Tab-separated table of N, CA, C and O in Angstrom:
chain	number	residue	atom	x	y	z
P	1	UNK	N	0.837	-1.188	0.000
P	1	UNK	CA	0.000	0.000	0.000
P	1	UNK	C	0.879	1.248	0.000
P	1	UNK	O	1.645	1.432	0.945
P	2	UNK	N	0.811	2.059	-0.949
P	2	UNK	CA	1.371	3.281	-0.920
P	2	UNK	C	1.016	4.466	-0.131
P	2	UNK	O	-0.096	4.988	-0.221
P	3	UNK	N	2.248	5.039	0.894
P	3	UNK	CA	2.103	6.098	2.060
P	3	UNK	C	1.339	7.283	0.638
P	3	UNK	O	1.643	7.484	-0.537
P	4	UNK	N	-0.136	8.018	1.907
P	4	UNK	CA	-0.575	9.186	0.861
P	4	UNK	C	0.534	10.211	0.874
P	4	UNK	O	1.369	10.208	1.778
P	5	UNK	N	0.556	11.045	-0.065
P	5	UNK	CA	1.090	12.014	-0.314
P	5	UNK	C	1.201	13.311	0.721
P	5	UNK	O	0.211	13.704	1.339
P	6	UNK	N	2.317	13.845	0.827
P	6	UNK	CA	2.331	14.679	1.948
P	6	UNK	C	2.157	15.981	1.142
P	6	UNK	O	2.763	16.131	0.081
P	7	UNK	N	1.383	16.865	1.608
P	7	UNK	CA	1.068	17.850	0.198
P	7	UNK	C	0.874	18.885	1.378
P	7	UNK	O	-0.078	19.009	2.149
P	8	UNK	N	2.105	19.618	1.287
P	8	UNK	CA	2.039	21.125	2.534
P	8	UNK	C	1.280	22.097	2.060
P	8	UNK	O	0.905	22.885	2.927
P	9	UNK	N	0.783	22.400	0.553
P	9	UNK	CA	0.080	23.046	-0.310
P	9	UNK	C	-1.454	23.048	0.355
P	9	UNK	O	-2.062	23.946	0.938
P	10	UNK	N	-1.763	21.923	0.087
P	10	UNK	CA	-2.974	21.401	0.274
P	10	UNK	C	-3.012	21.663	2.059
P	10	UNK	O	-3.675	22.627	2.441
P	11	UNK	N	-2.495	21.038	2.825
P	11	UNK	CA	-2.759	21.261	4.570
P	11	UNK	C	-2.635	23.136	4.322
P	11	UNK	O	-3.682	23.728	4.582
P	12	UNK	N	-1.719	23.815	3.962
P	12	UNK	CA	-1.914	25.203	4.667
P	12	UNK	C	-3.456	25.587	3.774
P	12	UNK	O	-4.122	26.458	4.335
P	13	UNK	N	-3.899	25.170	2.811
P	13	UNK	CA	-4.925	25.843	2.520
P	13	UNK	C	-6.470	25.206	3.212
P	13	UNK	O	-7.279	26.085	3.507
P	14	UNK	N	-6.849	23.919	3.444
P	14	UNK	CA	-7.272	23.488	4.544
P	14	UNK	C	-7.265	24.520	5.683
P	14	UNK	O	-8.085	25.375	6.020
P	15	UNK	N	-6.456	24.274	6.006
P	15	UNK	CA	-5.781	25.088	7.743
P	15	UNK	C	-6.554	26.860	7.494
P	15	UNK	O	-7.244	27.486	8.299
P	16	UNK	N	-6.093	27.285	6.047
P	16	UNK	CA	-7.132	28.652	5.528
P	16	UNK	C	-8.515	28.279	5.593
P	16	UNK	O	-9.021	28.954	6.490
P	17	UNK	N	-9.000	27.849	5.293
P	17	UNK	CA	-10.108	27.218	4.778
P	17	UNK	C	-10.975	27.482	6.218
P	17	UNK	O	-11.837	28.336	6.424
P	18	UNK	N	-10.354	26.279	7.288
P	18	UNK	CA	-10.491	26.270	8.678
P	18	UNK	C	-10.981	27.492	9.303
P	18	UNK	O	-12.143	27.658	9.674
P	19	UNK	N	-9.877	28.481	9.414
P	19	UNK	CA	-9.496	29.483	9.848
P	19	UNK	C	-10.300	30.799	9.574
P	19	UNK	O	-10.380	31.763	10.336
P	20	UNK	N	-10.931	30.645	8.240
P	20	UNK	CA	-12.231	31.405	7.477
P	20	UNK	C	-13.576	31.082	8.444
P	20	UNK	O	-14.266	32.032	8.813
P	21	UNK	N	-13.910	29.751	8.825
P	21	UNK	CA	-15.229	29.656	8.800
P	21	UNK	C	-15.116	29.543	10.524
P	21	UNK	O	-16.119	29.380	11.218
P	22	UNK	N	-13.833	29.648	11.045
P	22	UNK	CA	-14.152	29.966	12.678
P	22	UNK	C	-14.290	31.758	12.560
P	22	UNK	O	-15.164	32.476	13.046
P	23	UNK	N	-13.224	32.100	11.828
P	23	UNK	CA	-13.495	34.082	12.079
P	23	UNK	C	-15.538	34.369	11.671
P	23	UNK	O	-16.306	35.214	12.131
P	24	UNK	N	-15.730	33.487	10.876
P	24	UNK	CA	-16.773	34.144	10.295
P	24	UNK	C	-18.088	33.776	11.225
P	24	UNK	O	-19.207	34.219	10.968
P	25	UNK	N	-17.765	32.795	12.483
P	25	UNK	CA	-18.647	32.042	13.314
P	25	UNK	C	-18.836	33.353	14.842
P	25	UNK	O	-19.769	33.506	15.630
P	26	UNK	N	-17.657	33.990	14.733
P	26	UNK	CA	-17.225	34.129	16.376
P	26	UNK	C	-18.198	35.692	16.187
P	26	UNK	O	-18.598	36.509	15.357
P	27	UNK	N	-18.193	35.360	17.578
P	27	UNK	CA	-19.287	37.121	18.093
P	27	UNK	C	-18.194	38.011	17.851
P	27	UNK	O	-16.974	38.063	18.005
P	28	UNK	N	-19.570	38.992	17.210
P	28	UNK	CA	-19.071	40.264	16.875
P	28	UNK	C	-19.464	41.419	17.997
P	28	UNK	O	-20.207	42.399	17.996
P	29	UNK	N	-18.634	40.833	18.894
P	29	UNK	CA	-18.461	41.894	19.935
P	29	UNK	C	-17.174	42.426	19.372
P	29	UNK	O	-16.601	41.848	18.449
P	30	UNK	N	-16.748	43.457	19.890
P	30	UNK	CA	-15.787	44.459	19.696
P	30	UNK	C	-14.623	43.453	19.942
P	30	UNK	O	-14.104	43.199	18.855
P	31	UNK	N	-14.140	42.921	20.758
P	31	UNK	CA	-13.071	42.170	20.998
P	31	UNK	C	-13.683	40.890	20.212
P	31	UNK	O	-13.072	39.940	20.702
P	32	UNK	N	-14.277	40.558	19.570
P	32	UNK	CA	-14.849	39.306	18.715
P	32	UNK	C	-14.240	39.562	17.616
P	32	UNK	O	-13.611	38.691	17.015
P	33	UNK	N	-14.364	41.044	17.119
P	33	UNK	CA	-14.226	41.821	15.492
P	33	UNK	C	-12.806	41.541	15.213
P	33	UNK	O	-12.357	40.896	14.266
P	34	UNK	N	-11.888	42.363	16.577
P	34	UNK	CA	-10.556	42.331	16.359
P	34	UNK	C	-9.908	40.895	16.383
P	34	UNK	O	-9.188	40.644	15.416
P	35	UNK	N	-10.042	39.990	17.264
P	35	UNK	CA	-9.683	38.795	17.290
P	35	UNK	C	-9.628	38.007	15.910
P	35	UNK	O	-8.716	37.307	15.470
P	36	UNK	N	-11.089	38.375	15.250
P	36	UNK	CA	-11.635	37.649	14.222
P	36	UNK	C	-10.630	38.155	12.858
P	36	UNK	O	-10.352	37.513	11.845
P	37	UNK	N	-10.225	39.513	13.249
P	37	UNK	CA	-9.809	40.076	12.147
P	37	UNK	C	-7.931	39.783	12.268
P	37	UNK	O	-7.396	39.399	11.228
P	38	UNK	N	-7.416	39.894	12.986
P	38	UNK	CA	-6.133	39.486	13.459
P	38	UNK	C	-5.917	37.805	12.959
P	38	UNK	O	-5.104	37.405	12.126
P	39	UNK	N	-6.746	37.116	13.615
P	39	UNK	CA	-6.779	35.722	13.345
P	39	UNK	C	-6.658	35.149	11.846
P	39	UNK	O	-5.881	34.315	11.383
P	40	UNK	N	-7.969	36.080	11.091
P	40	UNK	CA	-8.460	35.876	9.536
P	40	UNK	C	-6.887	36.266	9.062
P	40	UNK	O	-6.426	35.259	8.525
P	41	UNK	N	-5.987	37.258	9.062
P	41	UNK	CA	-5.103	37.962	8.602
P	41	UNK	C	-3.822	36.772	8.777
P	41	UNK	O	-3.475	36.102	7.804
P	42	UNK	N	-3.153	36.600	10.189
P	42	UNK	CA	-2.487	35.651	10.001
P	42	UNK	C	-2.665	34.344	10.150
P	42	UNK	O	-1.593	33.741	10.092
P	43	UNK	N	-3.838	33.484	10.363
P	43	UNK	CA	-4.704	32.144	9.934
P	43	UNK	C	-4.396	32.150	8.383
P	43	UNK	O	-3.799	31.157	7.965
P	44	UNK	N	-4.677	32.997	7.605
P	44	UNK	CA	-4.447	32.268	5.887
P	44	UNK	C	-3.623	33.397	5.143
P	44	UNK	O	-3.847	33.556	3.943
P	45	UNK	N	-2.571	34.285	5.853
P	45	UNK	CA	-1.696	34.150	4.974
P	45	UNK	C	-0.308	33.043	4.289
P	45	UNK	O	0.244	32.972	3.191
P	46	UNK	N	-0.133	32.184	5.812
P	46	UNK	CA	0.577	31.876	5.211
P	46	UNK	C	0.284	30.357	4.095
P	46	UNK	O	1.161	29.599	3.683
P	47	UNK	N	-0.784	30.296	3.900
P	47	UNK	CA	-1.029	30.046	2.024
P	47	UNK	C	-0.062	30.399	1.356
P	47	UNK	O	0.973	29.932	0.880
P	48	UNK	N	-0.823	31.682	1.443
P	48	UNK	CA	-0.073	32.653	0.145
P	48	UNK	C	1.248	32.899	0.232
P	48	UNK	O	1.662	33.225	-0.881
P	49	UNK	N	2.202	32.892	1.143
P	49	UNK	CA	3.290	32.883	1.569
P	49	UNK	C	4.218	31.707	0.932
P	49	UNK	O	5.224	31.752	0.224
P	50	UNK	N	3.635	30.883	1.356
P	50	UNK	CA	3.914	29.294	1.134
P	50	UNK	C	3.911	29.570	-0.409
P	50	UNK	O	5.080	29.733	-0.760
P	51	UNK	N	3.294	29.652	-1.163
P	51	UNK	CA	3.379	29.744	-2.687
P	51	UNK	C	4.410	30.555	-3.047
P	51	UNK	O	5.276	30.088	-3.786
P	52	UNK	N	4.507	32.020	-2.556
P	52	UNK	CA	5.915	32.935	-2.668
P	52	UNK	C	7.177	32.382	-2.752
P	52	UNK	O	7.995	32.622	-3.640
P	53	UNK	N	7.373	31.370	-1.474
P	53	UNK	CA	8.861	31.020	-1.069
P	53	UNK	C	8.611	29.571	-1.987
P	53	UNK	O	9.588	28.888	-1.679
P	54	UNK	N	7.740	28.738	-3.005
P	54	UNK	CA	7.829	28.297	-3.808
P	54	UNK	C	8.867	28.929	-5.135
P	54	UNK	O	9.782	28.407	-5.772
P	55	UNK	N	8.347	30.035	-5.176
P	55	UNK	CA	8.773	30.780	-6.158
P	55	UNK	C	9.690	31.373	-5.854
P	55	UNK	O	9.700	32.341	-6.614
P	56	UNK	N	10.869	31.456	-4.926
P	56	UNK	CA	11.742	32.414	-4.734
P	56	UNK	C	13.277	32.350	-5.317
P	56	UNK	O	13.939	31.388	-5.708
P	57	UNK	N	13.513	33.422	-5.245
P	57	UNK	CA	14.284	33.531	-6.257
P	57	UNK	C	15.633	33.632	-5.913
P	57	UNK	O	16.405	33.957	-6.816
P	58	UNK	N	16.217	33.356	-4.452
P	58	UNK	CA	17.177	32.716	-4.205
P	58	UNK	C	17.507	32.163	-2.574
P	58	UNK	O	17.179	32.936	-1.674
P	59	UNK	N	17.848	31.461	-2.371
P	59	UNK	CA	17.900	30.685	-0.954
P	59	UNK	C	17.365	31.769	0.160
P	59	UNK	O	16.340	31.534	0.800
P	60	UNK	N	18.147	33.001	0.355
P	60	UNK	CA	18.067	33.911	1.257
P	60	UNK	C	16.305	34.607	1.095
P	60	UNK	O	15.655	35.285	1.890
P	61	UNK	N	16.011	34.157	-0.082
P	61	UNK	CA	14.955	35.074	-0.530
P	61	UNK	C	13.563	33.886	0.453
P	61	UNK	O	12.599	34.369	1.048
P	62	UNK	N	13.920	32.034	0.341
P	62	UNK	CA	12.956	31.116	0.636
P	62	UNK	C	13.142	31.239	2.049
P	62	UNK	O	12.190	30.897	2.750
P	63	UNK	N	13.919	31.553	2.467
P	63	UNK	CA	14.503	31.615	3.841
P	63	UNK	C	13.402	32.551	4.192
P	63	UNK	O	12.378	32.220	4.788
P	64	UNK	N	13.746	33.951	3.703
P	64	UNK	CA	12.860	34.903	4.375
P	64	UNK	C	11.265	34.719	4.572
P	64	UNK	O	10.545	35.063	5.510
P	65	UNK	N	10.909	33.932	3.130
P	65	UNK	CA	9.527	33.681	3.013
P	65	UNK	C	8.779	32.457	3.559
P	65	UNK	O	7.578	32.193	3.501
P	66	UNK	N	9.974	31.662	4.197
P	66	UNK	CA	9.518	30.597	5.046
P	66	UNK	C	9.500	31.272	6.792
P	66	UNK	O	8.817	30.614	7.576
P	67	UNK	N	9.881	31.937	7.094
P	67	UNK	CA	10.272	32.631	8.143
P	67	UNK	C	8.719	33.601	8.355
P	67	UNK	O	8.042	33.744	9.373
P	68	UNK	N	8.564	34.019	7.311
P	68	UNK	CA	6.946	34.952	7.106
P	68	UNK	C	5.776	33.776	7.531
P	68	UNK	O	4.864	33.943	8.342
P	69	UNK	N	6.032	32.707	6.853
P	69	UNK	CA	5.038	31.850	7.121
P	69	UNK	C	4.608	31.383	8.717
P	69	UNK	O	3.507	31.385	9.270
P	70	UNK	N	6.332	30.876	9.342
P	70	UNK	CA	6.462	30.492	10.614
P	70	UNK	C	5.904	31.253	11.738
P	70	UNK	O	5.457	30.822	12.801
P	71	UNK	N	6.062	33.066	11.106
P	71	UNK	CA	5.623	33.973	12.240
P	71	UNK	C	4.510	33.809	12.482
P	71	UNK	O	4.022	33.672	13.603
P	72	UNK	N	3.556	33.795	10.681
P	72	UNK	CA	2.233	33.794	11.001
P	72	UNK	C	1.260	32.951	11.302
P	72	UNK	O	0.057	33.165	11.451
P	73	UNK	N	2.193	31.473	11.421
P	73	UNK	CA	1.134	30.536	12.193
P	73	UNK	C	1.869	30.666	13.523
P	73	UNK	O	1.704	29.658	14.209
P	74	UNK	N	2.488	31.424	13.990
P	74	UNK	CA	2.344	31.292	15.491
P	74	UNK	C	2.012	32.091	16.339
P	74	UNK	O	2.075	31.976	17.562
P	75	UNK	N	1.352	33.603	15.226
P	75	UNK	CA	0.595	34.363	15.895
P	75	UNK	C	-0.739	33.723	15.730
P	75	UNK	O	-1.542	33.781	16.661
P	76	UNK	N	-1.090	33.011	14.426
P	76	UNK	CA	-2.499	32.521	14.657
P	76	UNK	C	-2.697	31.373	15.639
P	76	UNK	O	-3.820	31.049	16.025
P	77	UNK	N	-1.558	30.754	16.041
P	77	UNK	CA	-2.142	30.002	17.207
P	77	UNK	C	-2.343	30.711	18.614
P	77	UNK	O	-3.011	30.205	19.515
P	78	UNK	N	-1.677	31.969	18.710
P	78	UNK	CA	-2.147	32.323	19.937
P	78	UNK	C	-3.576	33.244	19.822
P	78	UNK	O	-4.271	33.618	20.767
P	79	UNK	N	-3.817	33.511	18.258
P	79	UNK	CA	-5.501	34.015	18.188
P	79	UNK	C	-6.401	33.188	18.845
P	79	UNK	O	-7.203	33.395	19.757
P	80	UNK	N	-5.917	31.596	17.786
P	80	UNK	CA	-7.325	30.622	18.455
P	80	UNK	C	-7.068	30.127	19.826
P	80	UNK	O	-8.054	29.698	20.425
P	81	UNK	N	-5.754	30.103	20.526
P	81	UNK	CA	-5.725	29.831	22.310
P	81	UNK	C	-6.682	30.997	22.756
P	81	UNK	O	-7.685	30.711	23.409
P	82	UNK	N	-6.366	32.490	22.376
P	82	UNK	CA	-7.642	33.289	22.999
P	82	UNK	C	-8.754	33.594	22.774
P	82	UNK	O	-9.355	34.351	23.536
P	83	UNK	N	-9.313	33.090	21.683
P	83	UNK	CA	-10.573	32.589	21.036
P	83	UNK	C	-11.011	31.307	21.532
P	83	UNK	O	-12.207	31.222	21.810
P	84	UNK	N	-10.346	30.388	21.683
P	84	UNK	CA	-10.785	29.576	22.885
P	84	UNK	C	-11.046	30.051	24.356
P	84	UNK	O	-12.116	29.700	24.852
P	85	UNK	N	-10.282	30.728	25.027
P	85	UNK	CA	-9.982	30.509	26.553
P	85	UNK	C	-11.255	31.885	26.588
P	85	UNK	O	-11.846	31.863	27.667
P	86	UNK	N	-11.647	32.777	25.846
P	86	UNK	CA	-12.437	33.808	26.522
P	86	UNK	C	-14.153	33.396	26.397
P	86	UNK	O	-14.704	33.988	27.325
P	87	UNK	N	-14.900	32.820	25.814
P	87	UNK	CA	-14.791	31.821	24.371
P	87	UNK	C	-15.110	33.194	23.635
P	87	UNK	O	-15.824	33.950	24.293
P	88	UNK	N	-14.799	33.542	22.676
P	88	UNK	CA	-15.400	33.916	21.230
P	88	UNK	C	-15.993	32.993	20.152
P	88	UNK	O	-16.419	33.485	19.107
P	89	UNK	N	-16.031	31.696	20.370
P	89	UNK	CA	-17.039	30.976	19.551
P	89	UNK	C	-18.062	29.786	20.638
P	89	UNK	O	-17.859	29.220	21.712
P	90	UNK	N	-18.978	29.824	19.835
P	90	UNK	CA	-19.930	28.892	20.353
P	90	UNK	C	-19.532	27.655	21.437
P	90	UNK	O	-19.842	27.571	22.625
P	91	UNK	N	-18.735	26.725	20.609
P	91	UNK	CA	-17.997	25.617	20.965
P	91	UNK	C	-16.428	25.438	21.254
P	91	UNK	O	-15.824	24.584	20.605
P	92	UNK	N	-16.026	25.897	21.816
P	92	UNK	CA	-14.586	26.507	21.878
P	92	UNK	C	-13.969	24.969	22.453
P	92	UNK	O	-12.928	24.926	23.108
P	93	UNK	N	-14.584	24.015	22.186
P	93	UNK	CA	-13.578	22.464	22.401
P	93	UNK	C	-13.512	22.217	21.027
P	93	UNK	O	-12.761	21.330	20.622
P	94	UNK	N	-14.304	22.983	20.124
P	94	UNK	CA	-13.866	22.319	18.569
P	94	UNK	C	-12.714	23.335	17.766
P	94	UNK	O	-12.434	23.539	16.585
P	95	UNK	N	-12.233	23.829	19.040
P	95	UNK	CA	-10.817	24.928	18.511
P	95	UNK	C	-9.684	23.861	18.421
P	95	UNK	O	-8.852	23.985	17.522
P	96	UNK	N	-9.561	22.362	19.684
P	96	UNK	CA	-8.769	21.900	19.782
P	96	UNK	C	-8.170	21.123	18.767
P	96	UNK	O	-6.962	20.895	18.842
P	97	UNK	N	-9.054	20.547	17.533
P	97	UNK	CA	-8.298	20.206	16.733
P	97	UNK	C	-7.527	21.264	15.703
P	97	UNK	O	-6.417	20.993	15.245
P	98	UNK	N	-8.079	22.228	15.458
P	98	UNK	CA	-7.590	23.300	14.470
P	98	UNK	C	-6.256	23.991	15.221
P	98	UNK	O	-5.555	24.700	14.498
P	99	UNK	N	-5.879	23.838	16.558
P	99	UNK	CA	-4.885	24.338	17.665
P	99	UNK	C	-3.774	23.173	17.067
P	99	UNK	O	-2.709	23.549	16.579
P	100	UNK	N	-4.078	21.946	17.143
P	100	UNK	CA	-3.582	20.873	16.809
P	100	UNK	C	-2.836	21.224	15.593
P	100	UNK	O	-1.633	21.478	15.658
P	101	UNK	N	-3.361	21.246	14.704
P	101	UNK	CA	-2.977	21.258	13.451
P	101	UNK	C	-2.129	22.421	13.334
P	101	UNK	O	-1.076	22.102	12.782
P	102	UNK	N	-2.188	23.957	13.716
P	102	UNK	CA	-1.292	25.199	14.200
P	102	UNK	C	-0.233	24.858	14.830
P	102	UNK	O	0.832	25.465	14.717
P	103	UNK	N	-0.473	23.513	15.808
P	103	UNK	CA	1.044	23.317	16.667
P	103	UNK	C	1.972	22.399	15.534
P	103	UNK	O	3.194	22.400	15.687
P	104	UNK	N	1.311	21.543	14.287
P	104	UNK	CA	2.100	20.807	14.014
P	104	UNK	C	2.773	21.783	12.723
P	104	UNK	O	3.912	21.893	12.268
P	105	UNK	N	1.497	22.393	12.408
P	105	UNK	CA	2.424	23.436	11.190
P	105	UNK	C	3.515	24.384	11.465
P	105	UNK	O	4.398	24.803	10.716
P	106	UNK	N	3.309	24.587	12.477
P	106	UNK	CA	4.666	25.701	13.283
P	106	UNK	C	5.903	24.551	13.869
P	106	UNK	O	7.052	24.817	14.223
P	107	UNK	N	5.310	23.399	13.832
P	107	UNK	CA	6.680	22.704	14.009
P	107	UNK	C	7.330	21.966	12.312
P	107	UNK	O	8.290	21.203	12.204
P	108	UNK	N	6.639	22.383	11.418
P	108	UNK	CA	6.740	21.684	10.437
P	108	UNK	C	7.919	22.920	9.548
P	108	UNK	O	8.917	22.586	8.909
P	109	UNK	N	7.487	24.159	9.733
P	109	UNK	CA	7.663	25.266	9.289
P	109	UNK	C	9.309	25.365	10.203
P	109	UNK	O	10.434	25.390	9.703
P	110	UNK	N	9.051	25.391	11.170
P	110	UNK	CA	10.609	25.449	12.191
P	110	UNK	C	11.406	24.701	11.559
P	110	UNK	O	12.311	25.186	10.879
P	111	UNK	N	11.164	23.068	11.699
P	111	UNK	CA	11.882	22.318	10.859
P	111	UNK	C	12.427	22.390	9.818
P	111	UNK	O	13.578	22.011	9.602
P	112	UNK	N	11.341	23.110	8.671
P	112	UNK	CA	11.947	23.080	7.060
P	112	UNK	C	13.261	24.213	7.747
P	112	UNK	O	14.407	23.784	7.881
P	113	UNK	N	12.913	25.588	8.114
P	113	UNK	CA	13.901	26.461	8.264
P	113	UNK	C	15.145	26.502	9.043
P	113	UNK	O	16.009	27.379	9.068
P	114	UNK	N	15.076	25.458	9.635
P	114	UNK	CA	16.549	24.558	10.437
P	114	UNK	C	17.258	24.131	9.135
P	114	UNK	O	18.444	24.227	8.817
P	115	UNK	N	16.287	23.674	8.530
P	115	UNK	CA	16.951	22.782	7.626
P	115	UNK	C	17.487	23.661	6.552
P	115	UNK	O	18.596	23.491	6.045
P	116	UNK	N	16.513	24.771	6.166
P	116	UNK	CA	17.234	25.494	4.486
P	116	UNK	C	18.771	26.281	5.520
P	116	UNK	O	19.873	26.241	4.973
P	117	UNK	N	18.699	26.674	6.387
P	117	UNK	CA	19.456	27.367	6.953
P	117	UNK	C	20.891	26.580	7.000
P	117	UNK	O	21.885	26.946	6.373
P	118	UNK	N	20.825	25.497	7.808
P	118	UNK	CA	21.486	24.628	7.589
P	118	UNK	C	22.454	24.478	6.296
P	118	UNK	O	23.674	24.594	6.182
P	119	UNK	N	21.268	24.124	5.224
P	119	UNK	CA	21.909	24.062	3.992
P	119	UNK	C	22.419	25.285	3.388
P	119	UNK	O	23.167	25.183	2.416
P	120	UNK	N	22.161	26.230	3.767
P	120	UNK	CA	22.460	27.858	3.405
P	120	UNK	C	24.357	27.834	3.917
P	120	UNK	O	25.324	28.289	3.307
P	121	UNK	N	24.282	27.106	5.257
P	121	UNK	CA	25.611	27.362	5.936
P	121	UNK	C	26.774	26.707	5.148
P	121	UNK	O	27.933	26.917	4.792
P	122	UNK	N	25.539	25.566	5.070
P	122	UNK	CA	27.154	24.617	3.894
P	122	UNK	C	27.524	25.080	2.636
P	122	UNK	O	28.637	24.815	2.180
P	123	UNK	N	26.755	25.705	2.062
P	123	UNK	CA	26.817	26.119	0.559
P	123	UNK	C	28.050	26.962	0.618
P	123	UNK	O	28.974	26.814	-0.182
P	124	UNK	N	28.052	28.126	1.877
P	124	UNK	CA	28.919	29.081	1.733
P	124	UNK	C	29.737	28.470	2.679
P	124	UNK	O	30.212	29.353	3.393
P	125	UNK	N	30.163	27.235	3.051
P	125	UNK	CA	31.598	26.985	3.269
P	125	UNK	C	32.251	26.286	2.238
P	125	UNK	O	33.472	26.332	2.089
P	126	UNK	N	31.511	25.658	1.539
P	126	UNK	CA	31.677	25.059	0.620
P	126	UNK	C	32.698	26.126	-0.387
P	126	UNK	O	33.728	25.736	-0.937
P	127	UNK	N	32.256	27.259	-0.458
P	127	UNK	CA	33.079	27.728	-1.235
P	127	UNK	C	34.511	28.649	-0.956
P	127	UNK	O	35.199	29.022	-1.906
């Protein structure tokens, strides 16, 4: 049986996807609005991010744009910890899997950038 495909494309836009239909759930109380709007902002940029540092146009450049990504899922996990803990949504135990998935992408994101960095170091001893 063949392992499925690991497709980081596909999970960060999911994870957007996610991240849309909790902002668009939570009370619009004044601290609901901002939360919702902070969250929406770094919850699915780094999509779009992720596609950038696809495209980049030289190590230092994927570096930076993997680094954009890393920040912004780890400000969106501390949106949905306080979107949980105050509640701003209805059901704030069904934050825990979408928290889940924020802790593994920010460790997934750390990782790659250990790693390009890494490889960044050898290149230039290399020469």
């Amino acid at each position: 049986m063949k392992a499925p495909k690991y497709d980081l494309e596909e999970r960060l836009m999911e994870f957007a996807v996610r991240i849309i239909r909790v902002t668009e759930s939570m009370q619009r109380s004044p601290a609901g609005t901002y939360v919702a709007d902070q969250l929406l902002r770094s919850g699915t940029s780094p999509y779009g991010h992720h596609g950038e540092a696809e495209g980049a146009e030289s190590r230092d450049d994927f570096i930076h744009k993997l680094k954009v990504c890393y920040k912004e899922l780890r400000e969106a996990r501390r949106w949905l910890r306080l979107a949980q803990r105050v509640p701003l949504v209805a059901k704030p135990e069904l934050l825990d899997e979408l928290l889940a998935e924020a802790e593994e992408l920010v460790r997934i994101f750390a990782a790659s950038l250990r790693t390009a960095e890494n490889n960044r170091s050898k290149k230039k001893h290399e020469r």
